[in-house]
Coordinates of N, CA, C and O in Angstrom, one line a residue:
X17 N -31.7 169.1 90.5 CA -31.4 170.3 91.3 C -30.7 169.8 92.6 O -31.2 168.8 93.2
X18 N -29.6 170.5 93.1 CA -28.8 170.1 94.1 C -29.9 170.1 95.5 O -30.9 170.7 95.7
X19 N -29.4 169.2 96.5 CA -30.4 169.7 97.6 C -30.6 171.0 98.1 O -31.6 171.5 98.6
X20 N -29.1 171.7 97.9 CA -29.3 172.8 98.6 C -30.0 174.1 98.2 O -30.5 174.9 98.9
X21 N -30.0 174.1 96.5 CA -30.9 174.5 95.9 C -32.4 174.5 96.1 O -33.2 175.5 96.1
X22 N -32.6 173.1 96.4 CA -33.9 172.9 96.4 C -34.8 172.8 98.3 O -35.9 172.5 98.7
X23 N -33.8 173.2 98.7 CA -34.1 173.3 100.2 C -34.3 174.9 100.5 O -34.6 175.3 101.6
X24 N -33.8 175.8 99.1 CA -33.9 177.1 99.4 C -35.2 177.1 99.2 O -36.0 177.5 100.0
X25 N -35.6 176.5 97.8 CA -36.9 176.8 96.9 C -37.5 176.0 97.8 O -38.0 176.3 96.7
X26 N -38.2 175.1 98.8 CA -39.0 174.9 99.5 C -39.2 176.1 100.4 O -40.1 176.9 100.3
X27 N -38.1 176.2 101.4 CA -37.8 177.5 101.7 C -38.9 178.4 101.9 O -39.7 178.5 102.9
X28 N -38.6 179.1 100.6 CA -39.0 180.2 100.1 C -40.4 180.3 100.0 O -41.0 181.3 100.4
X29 N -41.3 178.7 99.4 CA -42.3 179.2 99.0 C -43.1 178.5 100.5 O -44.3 178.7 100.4
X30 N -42.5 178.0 101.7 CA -43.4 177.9 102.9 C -43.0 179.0 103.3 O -44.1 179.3 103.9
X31 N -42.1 180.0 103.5 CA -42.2 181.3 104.3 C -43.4 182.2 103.5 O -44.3 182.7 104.1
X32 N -43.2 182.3 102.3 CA -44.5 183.0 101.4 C -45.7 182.4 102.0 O -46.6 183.2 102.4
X33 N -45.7 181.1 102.1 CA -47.2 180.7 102.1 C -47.7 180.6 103.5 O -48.8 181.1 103.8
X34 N -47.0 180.0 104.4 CA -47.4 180.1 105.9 C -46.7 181.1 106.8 O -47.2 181.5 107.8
X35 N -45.3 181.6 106.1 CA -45.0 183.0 107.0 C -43.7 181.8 107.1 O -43.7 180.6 106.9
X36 N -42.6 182.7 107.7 CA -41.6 182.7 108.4 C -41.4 181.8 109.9 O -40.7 180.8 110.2
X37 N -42.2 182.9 111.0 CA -42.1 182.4 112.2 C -43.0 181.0 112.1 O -42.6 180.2 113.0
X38 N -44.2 180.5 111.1 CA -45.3 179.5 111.4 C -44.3 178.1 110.5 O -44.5 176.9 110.4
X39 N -43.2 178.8 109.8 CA -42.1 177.7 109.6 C -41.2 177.2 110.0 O -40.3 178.1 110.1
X40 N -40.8 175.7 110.5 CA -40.1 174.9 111.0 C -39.1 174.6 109.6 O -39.3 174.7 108.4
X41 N -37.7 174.0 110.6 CA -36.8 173.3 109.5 C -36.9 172.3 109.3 O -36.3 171.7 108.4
X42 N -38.2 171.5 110.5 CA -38.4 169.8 110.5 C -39.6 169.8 109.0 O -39.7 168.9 108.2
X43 N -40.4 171.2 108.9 CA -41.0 171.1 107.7 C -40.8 171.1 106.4 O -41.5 170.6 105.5
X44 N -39.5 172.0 106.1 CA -38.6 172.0 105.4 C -38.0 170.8 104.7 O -38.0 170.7 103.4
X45 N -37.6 170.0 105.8 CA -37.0 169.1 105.6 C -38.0 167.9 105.3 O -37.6 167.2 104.3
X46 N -39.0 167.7 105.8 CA -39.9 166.7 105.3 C -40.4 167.4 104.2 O -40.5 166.4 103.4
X47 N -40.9 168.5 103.5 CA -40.9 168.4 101.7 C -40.4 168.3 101.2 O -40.8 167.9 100.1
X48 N -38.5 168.7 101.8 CA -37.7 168.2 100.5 C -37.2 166.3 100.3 O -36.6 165.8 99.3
X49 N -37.7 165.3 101.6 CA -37.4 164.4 101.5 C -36.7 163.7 102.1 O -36.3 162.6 101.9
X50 N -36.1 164.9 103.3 CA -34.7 164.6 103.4 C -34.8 165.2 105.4 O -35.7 165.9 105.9
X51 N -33.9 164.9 106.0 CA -33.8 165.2 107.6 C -33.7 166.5 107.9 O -33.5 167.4 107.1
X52 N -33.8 166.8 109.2 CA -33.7 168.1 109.9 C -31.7 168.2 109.9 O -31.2 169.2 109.5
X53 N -31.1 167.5 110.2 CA -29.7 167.3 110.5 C -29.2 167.7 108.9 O -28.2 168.3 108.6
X54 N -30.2 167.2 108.2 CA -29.3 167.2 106.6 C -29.8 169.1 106.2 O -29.3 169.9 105.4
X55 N -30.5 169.3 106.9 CA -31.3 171.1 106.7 C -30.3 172.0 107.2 O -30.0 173.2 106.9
X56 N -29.9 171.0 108.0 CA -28.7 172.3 109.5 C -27.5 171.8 108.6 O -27.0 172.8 108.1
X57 N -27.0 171.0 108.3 CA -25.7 170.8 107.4 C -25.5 171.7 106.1 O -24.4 171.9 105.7
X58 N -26.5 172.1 105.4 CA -26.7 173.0 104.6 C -27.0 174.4 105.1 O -26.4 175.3 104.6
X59 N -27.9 174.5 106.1 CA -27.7 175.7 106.7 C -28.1 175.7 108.2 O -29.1 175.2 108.9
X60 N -26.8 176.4 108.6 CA -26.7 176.4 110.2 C -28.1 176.4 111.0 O -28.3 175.6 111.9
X61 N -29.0 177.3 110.7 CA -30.5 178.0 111.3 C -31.2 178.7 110.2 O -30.8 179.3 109.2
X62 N -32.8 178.3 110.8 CA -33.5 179.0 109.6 C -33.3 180.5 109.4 O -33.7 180.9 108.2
X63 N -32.8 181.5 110.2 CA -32.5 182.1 109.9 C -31.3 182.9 108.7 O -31.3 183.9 108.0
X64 N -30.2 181.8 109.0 CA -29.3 181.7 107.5 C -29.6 181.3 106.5 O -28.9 181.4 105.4
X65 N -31.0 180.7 106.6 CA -31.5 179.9 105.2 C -32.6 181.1 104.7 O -33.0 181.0 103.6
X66 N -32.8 182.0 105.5 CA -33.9 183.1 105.0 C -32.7 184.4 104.6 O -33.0 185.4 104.0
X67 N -31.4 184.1 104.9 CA -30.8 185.4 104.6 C -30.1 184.6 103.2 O -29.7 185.4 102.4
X68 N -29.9 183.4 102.9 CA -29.2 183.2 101.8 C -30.1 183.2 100.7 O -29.7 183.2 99.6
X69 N -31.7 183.2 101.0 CA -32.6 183.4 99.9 C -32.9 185.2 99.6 O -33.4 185.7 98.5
X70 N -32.5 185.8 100.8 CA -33.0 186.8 100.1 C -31.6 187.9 99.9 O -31.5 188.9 99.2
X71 N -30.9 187.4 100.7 CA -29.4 188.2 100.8 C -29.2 188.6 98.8 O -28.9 189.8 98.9
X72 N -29.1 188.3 97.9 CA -29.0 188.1 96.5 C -29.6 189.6 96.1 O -29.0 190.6 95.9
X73 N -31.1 189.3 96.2 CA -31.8 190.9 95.9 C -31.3 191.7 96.7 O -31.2 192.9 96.2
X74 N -30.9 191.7 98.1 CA -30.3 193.0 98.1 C -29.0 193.3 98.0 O -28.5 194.3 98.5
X75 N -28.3 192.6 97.5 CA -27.1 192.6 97.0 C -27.1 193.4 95.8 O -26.1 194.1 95.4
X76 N -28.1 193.3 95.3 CA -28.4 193.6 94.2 C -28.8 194.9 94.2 O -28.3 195.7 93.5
X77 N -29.9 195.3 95.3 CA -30.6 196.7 95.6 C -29.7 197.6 96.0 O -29.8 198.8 95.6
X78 N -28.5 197.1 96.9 CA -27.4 197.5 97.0 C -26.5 198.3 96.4 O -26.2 199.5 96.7
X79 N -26.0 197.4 95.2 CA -25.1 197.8 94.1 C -26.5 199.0 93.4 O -26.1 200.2 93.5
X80 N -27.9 198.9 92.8 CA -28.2 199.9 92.7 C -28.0 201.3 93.3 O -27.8 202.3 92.5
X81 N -28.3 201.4 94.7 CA -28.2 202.5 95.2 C -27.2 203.4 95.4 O -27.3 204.6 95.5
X82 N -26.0 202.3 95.4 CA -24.5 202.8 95.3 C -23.8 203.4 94.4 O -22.7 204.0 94.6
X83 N -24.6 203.1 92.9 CA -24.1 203.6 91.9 C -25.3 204.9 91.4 O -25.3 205.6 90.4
X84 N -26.0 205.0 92.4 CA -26.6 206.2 92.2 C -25.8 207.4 93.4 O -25.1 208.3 93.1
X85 N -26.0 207.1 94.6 CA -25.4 207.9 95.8 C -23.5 208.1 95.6 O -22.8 208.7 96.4
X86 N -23.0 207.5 94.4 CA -21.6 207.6 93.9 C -21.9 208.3 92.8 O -20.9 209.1 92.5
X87 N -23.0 208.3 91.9 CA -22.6 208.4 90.5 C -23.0 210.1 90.3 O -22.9 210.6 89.2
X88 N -23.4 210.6 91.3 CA -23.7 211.8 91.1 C -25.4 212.3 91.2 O -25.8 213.5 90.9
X89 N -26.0 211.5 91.6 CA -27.3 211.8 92.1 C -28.0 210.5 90.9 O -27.5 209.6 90.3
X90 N -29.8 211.0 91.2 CA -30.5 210.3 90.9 C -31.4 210.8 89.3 O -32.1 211.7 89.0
X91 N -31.0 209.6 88.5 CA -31.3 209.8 87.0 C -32.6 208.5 86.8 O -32.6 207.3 86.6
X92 N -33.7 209.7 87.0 CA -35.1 208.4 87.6 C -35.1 207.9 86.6 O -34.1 207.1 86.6
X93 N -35.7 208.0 85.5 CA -35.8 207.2 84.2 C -34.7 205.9 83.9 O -35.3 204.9 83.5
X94 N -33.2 205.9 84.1 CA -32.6 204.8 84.5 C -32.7 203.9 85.9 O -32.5 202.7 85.9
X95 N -33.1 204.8 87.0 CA -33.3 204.0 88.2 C -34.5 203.1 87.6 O -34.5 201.9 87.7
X96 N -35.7 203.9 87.1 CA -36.9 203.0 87.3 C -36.4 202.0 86.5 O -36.6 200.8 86.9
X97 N -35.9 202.0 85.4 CA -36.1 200.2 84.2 C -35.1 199.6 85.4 O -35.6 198.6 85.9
X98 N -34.0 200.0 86.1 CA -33.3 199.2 86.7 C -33.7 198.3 87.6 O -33.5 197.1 87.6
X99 N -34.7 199.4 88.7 CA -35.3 198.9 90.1 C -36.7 197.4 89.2 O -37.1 196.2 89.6
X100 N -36.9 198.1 88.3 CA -37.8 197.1 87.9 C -37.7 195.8 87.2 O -38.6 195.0 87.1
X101 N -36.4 195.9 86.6 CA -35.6 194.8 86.4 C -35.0 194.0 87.7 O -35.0 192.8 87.8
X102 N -34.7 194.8 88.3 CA -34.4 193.9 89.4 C -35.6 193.1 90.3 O -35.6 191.9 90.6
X103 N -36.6 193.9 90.8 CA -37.5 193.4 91.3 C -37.9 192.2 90.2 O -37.8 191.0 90.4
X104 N -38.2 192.5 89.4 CA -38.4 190.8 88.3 C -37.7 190.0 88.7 O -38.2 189.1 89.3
X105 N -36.5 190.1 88.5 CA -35.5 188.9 88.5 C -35.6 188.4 90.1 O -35.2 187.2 90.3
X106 N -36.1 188.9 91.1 CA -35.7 188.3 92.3 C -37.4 188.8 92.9 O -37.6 189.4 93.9
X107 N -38.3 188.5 91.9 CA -39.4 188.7 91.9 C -40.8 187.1 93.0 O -42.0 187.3 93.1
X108 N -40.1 186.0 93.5 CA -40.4 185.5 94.0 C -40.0 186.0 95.5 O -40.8 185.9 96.4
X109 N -38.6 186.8 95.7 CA -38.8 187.1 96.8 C -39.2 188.6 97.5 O -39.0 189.0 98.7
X110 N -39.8 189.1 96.5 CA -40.5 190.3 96.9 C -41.7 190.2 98.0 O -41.8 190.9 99.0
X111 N -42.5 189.2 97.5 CA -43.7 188.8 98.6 C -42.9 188.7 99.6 O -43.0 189.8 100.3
X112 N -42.3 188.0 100.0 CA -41.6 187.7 101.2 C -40.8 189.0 102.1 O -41.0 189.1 103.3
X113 N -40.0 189.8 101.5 CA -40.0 190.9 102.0 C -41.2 192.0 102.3 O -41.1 192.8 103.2
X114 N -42.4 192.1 101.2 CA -43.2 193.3 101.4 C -44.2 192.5 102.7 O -44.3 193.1 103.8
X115 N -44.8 191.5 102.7 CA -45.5 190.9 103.4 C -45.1 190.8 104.6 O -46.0 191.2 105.4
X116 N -44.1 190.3 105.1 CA -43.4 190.3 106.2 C -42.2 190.8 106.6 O -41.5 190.4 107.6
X117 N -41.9 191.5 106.0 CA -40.3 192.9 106.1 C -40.6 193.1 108.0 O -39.8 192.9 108.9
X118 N -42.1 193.6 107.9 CA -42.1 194.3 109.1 C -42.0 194.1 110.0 O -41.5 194.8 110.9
X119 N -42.6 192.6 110.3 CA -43.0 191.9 111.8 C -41.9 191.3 112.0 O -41.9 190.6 113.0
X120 N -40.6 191.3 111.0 CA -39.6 190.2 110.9 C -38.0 191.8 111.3 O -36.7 191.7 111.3
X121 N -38.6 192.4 111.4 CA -37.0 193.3 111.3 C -36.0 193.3 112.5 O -35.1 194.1 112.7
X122 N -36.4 192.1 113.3 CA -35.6 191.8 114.1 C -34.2 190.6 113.7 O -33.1 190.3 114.2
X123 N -35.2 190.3 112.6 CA -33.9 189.3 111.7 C -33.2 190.5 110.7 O -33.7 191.2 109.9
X124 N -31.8 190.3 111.1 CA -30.9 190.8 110.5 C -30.8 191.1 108.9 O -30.4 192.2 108.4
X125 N -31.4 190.0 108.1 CA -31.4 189.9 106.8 C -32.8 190.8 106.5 O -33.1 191.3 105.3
X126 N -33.5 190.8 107.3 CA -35.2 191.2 107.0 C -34.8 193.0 107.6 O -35.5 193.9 107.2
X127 N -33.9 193.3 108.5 CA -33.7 194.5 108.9 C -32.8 195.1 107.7 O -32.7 196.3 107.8
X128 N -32.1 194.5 106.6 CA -31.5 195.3 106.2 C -32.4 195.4 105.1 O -32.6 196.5 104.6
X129 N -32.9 194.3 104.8 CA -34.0 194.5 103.5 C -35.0 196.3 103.9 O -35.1 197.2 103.0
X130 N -35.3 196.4 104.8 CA -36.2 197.4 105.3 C -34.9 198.6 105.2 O -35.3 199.6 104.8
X131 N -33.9 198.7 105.5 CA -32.7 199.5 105.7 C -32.5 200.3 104.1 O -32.3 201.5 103.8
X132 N -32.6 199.5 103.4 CA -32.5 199.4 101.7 C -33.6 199.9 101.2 O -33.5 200.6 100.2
X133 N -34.9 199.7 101.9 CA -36.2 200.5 101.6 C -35.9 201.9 101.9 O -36.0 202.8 101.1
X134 N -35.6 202.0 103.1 CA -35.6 203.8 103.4 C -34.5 204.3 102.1 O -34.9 205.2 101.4
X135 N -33.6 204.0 102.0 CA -32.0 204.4 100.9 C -32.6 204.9 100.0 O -32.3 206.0 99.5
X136 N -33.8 204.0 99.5 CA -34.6 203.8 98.2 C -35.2 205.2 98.4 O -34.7 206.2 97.8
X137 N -36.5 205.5 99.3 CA -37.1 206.9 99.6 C -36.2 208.2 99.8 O -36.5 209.3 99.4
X138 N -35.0 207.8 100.7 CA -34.3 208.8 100.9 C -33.9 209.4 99.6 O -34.1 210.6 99.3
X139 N -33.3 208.5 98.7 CA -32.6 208.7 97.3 C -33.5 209.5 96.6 O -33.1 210.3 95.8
X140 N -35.4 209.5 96.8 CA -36.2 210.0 95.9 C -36.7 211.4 97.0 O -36.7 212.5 96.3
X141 N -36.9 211.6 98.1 CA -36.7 212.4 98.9 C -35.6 213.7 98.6 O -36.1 214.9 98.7
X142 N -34.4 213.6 98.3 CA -33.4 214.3 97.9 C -33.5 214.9 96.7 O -33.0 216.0 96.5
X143 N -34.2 214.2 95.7 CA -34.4 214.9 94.6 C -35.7 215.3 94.5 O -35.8 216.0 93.5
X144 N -36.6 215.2 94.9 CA -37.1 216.0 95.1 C -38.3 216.5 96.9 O -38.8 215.7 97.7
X145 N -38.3 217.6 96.9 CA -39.0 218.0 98.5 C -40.6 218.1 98.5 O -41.2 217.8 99.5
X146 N -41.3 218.4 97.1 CA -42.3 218.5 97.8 C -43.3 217.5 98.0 O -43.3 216.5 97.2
X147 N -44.2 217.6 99.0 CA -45.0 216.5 99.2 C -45.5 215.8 98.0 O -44.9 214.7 97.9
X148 N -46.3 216.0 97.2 CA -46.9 215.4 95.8 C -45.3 214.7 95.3 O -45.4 213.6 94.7
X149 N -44.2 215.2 95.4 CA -43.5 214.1 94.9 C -43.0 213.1 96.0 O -42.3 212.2 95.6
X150 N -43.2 213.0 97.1 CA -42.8 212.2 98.0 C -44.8 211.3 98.0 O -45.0 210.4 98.7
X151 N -45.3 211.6 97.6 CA -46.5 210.6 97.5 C -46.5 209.9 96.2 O -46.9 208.7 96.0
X152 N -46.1 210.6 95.3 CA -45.7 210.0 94.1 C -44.9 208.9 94.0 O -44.8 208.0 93.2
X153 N -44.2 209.0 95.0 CA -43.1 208.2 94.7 C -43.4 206.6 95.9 O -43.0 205.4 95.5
X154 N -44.0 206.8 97.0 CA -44.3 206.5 97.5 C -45.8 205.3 97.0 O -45.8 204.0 97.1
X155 N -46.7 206.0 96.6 CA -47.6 205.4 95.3 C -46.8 204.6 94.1 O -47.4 203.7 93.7
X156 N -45.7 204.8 93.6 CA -45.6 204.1 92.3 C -44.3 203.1 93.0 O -43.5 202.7 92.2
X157 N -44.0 202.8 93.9 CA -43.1 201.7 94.4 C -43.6 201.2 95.5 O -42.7 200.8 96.2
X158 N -44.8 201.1 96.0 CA -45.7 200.5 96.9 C -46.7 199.5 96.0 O -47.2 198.4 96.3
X159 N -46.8 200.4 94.8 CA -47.4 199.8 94.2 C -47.2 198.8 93.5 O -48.1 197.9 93.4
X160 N -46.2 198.8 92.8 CA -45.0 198.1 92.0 C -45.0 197.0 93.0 O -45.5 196.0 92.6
X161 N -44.4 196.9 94.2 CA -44.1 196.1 95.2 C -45.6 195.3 95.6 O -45.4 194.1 95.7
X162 N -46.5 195.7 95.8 CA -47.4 195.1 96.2 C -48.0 194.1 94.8 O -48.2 192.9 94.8
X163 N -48.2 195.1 93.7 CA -48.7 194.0 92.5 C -47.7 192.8 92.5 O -48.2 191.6 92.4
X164 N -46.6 193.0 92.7 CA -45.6 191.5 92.4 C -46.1 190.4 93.8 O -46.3 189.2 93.8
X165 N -46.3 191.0 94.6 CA -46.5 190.4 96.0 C -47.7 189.7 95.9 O -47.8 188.5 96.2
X166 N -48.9 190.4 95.4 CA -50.1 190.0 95.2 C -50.4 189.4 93.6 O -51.5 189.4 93.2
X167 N -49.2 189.0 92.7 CA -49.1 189.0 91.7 C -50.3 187.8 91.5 O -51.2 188.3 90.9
X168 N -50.5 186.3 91.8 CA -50.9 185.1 91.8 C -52.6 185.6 91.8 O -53.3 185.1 91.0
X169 N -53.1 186.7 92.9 CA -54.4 187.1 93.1 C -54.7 188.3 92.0 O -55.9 188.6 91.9
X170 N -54.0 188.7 91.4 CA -54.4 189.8 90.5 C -54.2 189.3 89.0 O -54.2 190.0 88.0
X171 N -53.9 187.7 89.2 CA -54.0 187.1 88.0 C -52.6 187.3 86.8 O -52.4 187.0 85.6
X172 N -51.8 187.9 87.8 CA -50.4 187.8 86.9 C -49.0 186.9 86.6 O -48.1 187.0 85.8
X173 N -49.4 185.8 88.1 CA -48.7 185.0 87.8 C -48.2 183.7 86.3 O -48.7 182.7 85.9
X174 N -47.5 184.3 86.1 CA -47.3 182.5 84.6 C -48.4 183.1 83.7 O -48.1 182.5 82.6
X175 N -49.6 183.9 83.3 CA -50.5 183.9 82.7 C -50.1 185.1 81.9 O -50.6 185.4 80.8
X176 N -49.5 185.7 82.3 CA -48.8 187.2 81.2 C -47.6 187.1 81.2 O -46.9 186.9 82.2
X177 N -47.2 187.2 79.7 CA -45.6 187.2 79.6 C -44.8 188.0 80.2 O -45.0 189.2 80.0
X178 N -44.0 187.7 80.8 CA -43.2 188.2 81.8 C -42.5 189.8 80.9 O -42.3 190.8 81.6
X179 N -42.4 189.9 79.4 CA -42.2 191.1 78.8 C -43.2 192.1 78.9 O -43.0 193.3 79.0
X180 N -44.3 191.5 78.8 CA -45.5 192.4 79.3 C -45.6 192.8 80.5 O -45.7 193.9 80.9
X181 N -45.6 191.8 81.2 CA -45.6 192.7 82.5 C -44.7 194.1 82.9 O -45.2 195.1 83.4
X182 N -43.2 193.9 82.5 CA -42.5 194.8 82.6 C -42.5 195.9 81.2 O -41.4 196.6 81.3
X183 N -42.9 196.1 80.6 CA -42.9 197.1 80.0 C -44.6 197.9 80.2 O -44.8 199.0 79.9
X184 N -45.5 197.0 80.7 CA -46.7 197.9 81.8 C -46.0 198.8 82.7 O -46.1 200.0 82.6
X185 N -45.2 198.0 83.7 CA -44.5 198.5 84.8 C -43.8 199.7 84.6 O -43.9 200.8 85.3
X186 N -43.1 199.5 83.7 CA -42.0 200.8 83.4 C -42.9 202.1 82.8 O -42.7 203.2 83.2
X187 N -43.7 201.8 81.9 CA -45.3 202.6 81.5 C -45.5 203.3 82.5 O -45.5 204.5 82.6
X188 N -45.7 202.6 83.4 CA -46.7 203.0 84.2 C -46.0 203.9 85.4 O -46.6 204.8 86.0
X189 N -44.6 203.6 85.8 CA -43.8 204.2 86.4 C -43.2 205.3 86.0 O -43.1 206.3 86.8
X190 N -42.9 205.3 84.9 CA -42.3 206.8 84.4 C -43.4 207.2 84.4 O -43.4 208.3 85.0
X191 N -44.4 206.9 84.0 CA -45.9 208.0 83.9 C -45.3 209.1 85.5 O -44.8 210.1 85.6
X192 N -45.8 208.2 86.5 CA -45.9 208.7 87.9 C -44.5 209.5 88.5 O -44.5 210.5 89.3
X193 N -42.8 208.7 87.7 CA -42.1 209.5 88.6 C -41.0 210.3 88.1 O -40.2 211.0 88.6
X194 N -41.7 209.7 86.4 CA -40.9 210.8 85.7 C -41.0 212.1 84.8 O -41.4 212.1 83.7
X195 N -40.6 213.4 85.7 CA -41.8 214.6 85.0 C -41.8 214.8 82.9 O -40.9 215.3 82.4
X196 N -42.6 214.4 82.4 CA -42.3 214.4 80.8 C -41.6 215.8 80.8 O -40.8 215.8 79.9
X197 N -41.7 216.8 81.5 CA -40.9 217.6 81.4 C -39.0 217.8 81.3 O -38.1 218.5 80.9
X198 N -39.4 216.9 81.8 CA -37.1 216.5 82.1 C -37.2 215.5 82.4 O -37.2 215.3 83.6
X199 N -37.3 214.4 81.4 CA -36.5 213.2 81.7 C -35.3 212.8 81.6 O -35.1 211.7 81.1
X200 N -34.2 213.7 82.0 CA -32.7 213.9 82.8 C -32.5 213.7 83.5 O -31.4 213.1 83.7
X201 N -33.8 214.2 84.8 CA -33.7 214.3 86.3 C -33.0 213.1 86.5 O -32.7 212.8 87.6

């Protein structure tokens, strides 16, 4: 694995594990083997090293929302396999956004992650007003987000096939946000 690769994935899993602000680049740099100078030559500040790890998923959350807020409104039953496909795929950095999104939204990359959360409510807000659906919705993507976050403690990490997990998920999500009545919406 290239260093720079592998200086994300240290990265990643000391911001997960000790947080963000309780991570240095001198720490960084002593797991991957290698200097603080060689950390800054790949990336300017830890801060660019926390926005190139997570900048991807919402690039990603991005292009979802956009092809909903263009495509003519919100078609839940495709948003949800989407949103949940996507959370999988960039499913190590979920913890990292749900866990610390909040105390961090002074960093730019961690302010838009949260910016993309509201888009997300807004988008289910609009289609529908009443309260029970704005708790619904609120419940099954809190929830979603938190099981992945807390995935390792609820025994889902590596130990269930990753197909399994996602077709619980989707189960379990249309149960909550898609009415069996019209699944058009």
């Amino acid at each position: 694995m290239p260093l720079h690769d592998d200086l994300r994935a240290i990265a990643l899993a000391e911001f997960a594990a000790s947080g963000y602000a309780a991570t240095s680049l001198q720490r960084i740099a002593d797991l991957a083997g290698t200097s603080k100078a060689s950390v800054l030559y790949h990336f300017a500040s830890k801060e660019l090293l926390l926005a190139d790890i997570v900048s991807p998923a919402l690039d990603d959350m991005e292009r979802l929302i956009e092809t909903i807020e263009h495509g003519g409104g919100l078609r839940r039953a495709e948003f949800v396999e989407q949103f949940v496909d996507l959370l999988l795929l960039h499913r190590e950095v979920v913890p990292l956004v749900i866990n610390q999104g909040a105390t961090l939204d002074d960093v730019p990359v961690m302010h838009r992650a949260t910016e993309s959360m509201r888009r997300v409510a807004e988008l289910f807000r609009l289609a529908s007003g009443s309260t029970m659906e704005k708790l619904r919705f609120g419940v099954a993507f809190g929830g979603v987000a938190y099981t992945l976050a807390a995935a390792e403690r609820l025994g889902l990490s590596g130990e269930i096939p990753i197909d399994e997990v996602r077709g619980a998920l989707l189960t379990i999500l249309h149960d909550l946000l898609v009415p069996a009545e019209s699944t058009a919406r």
